[in-house]
Amino acid sequence: MNRIMSFGIDVRWRKKAAEKVIKNTSEDAKILDVATGTGDLAIAIYDLAERSNKKIDLYAIDMNEQMIEIAKKKFGDRKINLMLGDALKMPYPDNFFDIVSAGFGTRNFDDLKKFSNELMRVLKDGGFFVIMDMALPKKEYQRAFFKFYFQVIRFWGYFIDRESYEWLISSIEHFDFEKFKVILEKSGFADVRYNSLNFGITYVITGKKLPIR
């Protein structure tokens, strides 16, 4: 549905997120892709690191067992440490990762404050995060377009899986990046900023965990 709703541009969006990850990656960096789903962002990060001749140690977790099985097949020979895990209670020690990424998953989290605190916990001092997700655009004409388009999605969903499609739309309509930014800042992250991509329905938010002095 991300692919259909974005007219295929989500592939380019993931590449942009992967570029931000690799740009901030040092040699032998430990990277975690949270709520990896079927692994598309993890694959984009891994492949870009390969093309950039950067050696990384890439991890990926998701709490959906069926998605994990699909991700395993898609990863193929790629060396990605994949496991079942909850973003709100990550199965990793403190100060373990240099970078954490998440693509199209955070709007589904039950508790963004808890996630933000976990993000702070698992990142090393000086660590960096890149989070990409969908929310309604800020500009009124863009919002009007997508609210109309969502009616089309609801129509499709009525014949396929009404409840799931309603949740998909609702999660986008209610996700607020400005509030999420405040939550991340309250957890202690610095230089937190976000920007919209293309139609304004997708945002990328980044920030750093400052070293303790």
mmCIF file of C-alpha atoms in Angstrom, residues 125 210-213:
data_model
loop_
_atom_site.group_PDB
_atom_site.id
_atom_site.type_symbol
_atom_site.label_atom_id
_atom_site.label_comp_id
_atom_site.label_asym_id
_atom_site.label_seq_id
_atom_site.Cartn_x
_atom_site.Cartn_y
_atom_site.Cartn_z
ATOM 1 C CA ASP A 125 26.867 8.868 22.627
ATOM 2 C CA LEU A 210 24.964 14.190 22.386
ATOM 3 C CA PRO A 211 28.010 12.756 24.169
ATOM 4 C CA ILE A 212 27.912 13.098 27.964
ATOM 5 C CA ARG A 213 30.479 15.640 29.125
#
